[in-house]
Amino acid sequence: MAAQGAALQNHNNELVKCIDDLRDKREEILKQLRDDEAEKGKIQADLQTLTKRLAQVNDSIARKTETKVEYDKVIMETEAAYLKILESSQTLLTVLKREAINISKKKQASS
């Protein structure tokens, strides 16, 4: 009977040890869970900050793109007007030279 009592005590000790090991493992998992939850919270906060910043950058890009389009339009219109001025200047110069020649010919003819 003493042998059975010793075996029972031995099984009891093993059972207590197994339960303690399981509790230690549970505590380790709980610690990992808390760490993961903390990291998750930080990542979510970072994500929210980055999402807000992304929206701001997208708005900035949209506004600057509109401004660039306006600059492109003004530049194109100004260049077109400048080319017309150059053409008009060339025409005016040609007319002026022709009139100067005509005046010179009239002056020579009347001399």
PDB file of C-alpha atoms in Angstrom:
ATOM      1  CA  MET A   1       0.000   0.000   0.000  1.00  0.00           C
ATOM      2  CA  ALA A   2       2.934   2.264   0.721  1.00  0.00           C
ATOM      3  CA  ALA A   3       4.113   1.715  -2.836  1.00  0.00           C
ATOM      4  CA  GLN A   4       0.747   2.802  -4.173  1.00  0.00           C
ATOM      5  CA  GLY A   5       0.766   5.878  -1.940  1.00  0.00           C
ATOM      6  CA  ALA A   6       4.272   6.757  -3.164  1.00  0.00           C
ATOM      7  CA  ALA A   7       3.179   6.290  -6.782  1.00  0.00           C
ATOM      8  CA  LEU A   8       0.105   8.442  -6.161  1.00  0.00           C
ATOM      9  CA  GLN A   9       2.273  11.102  -4.534  1.00  0.00           C
ATOM     10  CA  ASN A  10       4.654  10.901  -7.488  1.00  0.00           C
ATOM     11  CA  HIS A  11       1.777  11.310  -9.985  1.00  0.00           C
ATOM     12  CA  ASN A  12       0.428  14.181  -7.914  1.00  0.00           C
ATOM     13  CA  ASN A  13       3.824  15.914  -7.984  1.00  0.00           C
ATOM     14  CA  GLU A  14       4.063  15.430 -11.735  1.00  0.00           C
ATOM     15  CA  LEU A  15       0.548  16.748 -12.194  1.00  0.00           C
ATOM     16  CA  VAL A  16       1.314  19.861 -10.120  1.00  0.00           C
ATOM     17  CA  LYS A  17       4.536  20.367 -12.112  1.00  0.00           C
ATOM     18  CA  CYS A  18       2.649  20.041 -15.414  1.00  0.00           C
ATOM     19  CA  ILE A  19       0.012  22.513 -14.246  1.00  0.00           C
ATOM     20  CA  ASP A  20       2.748  24.944 -13.156  1.00  0.00           C
ATOM     21  CA  ASP A  21       4.464  24.568 -16.546  1.00  0.00           C
ATOM     22  CA  LEU A  22       1.169  25.235 -18.317  1.00  0.00           C
ATOM     23  CA  ARG A  23       0.614  28.330 -16.159  1.00  0.00           C
ATOM     24  CA  ASP A  24       4.121  29.595 -16.979  1.00  0.00           C
ATOM     25  CA  LYS A  25       3.458  29.059 -20.684  1.00  0.00           C
ATOM     26  CA  ARG A  26       0.105  30.840 -20.345  1.00  0.00           C
ATOM     27  CA  GLU A  27       1.829  33.796 -18.632  1.00  0.00           C
ATOM     28  CA  GLU A  28       4.389  33.950 -21.441  1.00  0.00           C
ATOM     29  CA  ILE A  29       1.577  33.935 -24.027  1.00  0.00           C
ATOM     30  CA  LEU A  30      -0.270  36.652 -22.061  1.00  0.00           C
ATOM     31  CA  LYS A  31       2.895  38.764 -22.060  1.00  0.00           C
ATOM     32  CA  GLN A  32       3.281  38.240 -25.812  1.00  0.00           C
ATOM     33  CA  LEU A  33      -0.389  39.139 -26.317  1.00  0.00           C
ATOM     34  CA  ARG A  34       0.033  42.376 -24.348  1.00  0.00           C
ATOM     35  CA  ASP A  35       3.169  43.213 -26.337  1.00  0.00           C
ATOM     36  CA  ASP A  36       1.384  42.461 -29.631  1.00  0.00           C
ATOM     37  CA  GLU A  37      -1.657  44.532 -28.601  1.00  0.00           C
ATOM     38  CA  ALA A  38       0.621  47.447 -27.696  1.00  0.00           C
ATOM     39  CA  GLU A  39       2.410  47.157 -31.037  1.00  0.00           C
ATOM     40  CA  LYS A  40      -0.937  46.935 -32.827  1.00  0.00           C
ATOM     41  CA  GLY A  41      -2.078  50.140 -31.117  1.00  0.00           C
ATOM     42  CA  LYS A  42       1.116  51.932 -32.131  1.00  0.00           C
ATOM     43  CA  ILE A  43       0.821  50.706 -35.718  1.00  0.00           C
ATOM     44  CA  GLN A  44      -2.821  51.805 -35.878  1.00  0.00           C
ATOM     45  CA  ALA A  45      -1.876  55.262 -34.582  1.00  0.00           C
ATOM     46  CA  ASP A  46       0.973  55.470 -37.095  1.00  0.00           C
ATOM     47  CA  LEU A  47      -1.363  54.316 -39.851  1.00  0.00           C
ATOM     48  CA  GLN A  48      -3.910  56.964 -38.935  1.00  0.00           C
ATOM     49  CA  THR A  49      -1.199  59.637 -38.951  1.00  0.00           C
ATOM     50  CA  LEU A  50       0.176  58.411 -42.270  1.00  0.00           C
ATOM     51  CA  THR A  51      -3.299  58.192 -43.818  1.00  0.00           C
ATOM     52  CA  LYS A  52      -3.993  61.786 -42.801  1.00  0.00           C
ATOM     53  CA  ARG A  53      -0.616  62.903 -44.159  1.00  0.00           C
ATOM     54  CA  LEU A  54      -1.245  61.002 -47.407  1.00  0.00           C
ATOM     55  CA  ALA A  55      -4.555  62.827 -47.850  1.00  0.00           C
ATOM     56  CA  GLN A  56      -2.785  66.165 -47.267  1.00  0.00           C
ATOM     57  CA  VAL A  57      -0.066  65.321 -49.796  1.00  0.00           C
ATOM     58  CA  ASN A  58      -2.668  64.204 -52.349  1.00  0.00           C
ATOM     59  CA  ASP A  59      -4.532  67.505 -51.897  1.00  0.00           C
ATOM     60  CA  SER A  60      -1.287  69.416 -52.299  1.00  0.00           C
ATOM     61  CA  ILE A  61      -0.449  67.496 -55.477  1.00  0.00           C
ATOM     62  CA  ALA A  62      -3.911  68.204 -56.895  1.00  0.00           C
ATOM     63  CA  ARG A  63      -3.652  71.948 -56.166  1.00  0.00           C
ATOM     64  CA  LYS A  64      -0.148  72.185 -57.585  1.00  0.00           C
ATOM     65  CA  THR A  65      -1.168  70.244 -60.680  1.00  0.00           C
ATOM     66  CA  GLU A  66      -4.004  72.724 -61.278  1.00  0.00           C
ATOM     67  CA  THR A  67      -1.581  75.612 -60.828  1.00  0.00           C
ATOM     68  CA  LYS A  68       0.871  74.017 -63.270  1.00  0.00           C
ATOM     69  CA  VAL A  69      -1.905  73.630 -65.849  1.00  0.00           C
ATOM     70  CA  GLU A  70      -2.739  77.318 -65.442  1.00  0.00           C
ATOM     71  CA  TYR A  71       0.939  78.247 -65.889  1.00  0.00           C
ATOM     72  CA  ASP A  72       1.132  76.042 -68.995  1.00  0.00           C
ATOM     73  CA  LYS A  73      -1.923  77.795 -70.443  1.00  0.00           C
ATOM     74  CA  VAL A  74      -0.580  81.294 -69.726  1.00  0.00           C
ATOM     75  CA  ILE A  75       2.826  80.404 -71.170  1.00  0.00           C
ATOM     76  CA  MET A  76       1.269  78.942 -74.320  1.00  0.00           C
ATOM     77  CA  GLU A  77      -0.990  81.978 -74.819  1.00  0.00           C
ATOM     78  CA  THR A  78       1.901  84.376 -74.188  1.00  0.00           C
ATOM     79  CA  GLU A  79       4.161  82.555 -76.619  1.00  0.00           C
ATOM     80  CA  ALA A  80       1.427  82.612 -79.277  1.00  0.00           C
ATOM     81  CA  ALA A  81       0.887  86.343 -78.749  1.00  0.00           C
ATOM     82  CA  TYR A  82       4.633  86.936 -78.880  1.00  0.00           C
ATOM     83  CA  LEU A  83       4.879  85.073 -82.191  1.00  0.00           C
ATOM     84  CA  LYS A  84       2.086  87.275 -83.595  1.00  0.00           C
ATOM     85  CA  ILE A  85       3.981  90.354 -82.424  1.00  0.00           C
ATOM     86  CA  LEU A  86       7.135  89.056 -84.157  1.00  0.00           C
ATOM     87  CA  GLU A  87       5.199  88.422 -87.370  1.00  0.00           C
ATOM     88  CA  SER A  88       3.648  91.895 -87.185  1.00  0.00           C
ATOM     89  CA  SER A  89       7.048  93.444 -86.522  1.00  0.00           C
ATOM     90  CA  GLN A  90       8.497  91.645 -89.559  1.00  0.00           C
ATOM     91  CA  THR A  91       5.576  92.800 -91.700  1.00  0.00           C
ATOM     92  CA  LEU A  92       5.951  96.355 -90.422  1.00  0.00           C
ATOM     93  CA  LEU A  93       9.679  96.285 -91.122  1.00  0.00           C
ATOM     94  CA  THR A  94       9.066  95.001 -94.670  1.00  0.00           C
ATOM     95  CA  VAL A  95       6.466  97.725 -95.321  1.00  0.00           C
ATOM     96  CA  LEU A  96       8.729 100.379 -93.844  1.00  0.00           C
ATOM     97  CA  LYS A  97      11.677  99.324 -96.039  1.00  0.00           C
ATOM     98  CA  ARG A  98       9.459  99.224 -99.137  1.00  0.00           C
ATOM     99  CA  GLU A  99       8.090 102.696 -98.395  1.00  0.00           C
ATOM    100  CA  ALA A 100      11.607 103.994 -97.781  1.00  0.00           C
ATOM    101  CA  ILE A 101      12.658 102.607-101.176  1.00  0.00           C
ATOM    102  CA  ASN A 102       9.576 104.155-102.853  1.00  0.00           C
ATOM    103  CA  ILE A 103      10.304 107.518-101.241  1.00  0.00           C
ATOM    104  CA  SER A 104      13.940 107.311-102.386  1.00  0.00           C
ATOM    105  CA  LYS A 105      12.822 106.465-105.935  1.00  0.00           C
ATOM    106  CA  LYS A 106      10.359 109.352-106.000  1.00  0.00           C
ATOM    107  CA  LYS A 107      13.041 111.690-104.664  1.00  0.00           C
ATOM    108  CA  GLN A 108      15.494 110.535-107.352  1.00  0.00           C
ATOM    109  CA  ALA A 109      12.888 110.767-110.086  1.00  0.00           C
ATOM    110  CA  SER A 110      11.991 114.312-109.152  1.00  0.00           C
ATOM    111  CA  SER A 111      15.604 115.429-108.970  1.00  0.00           C
TER     112      SER A 111
END
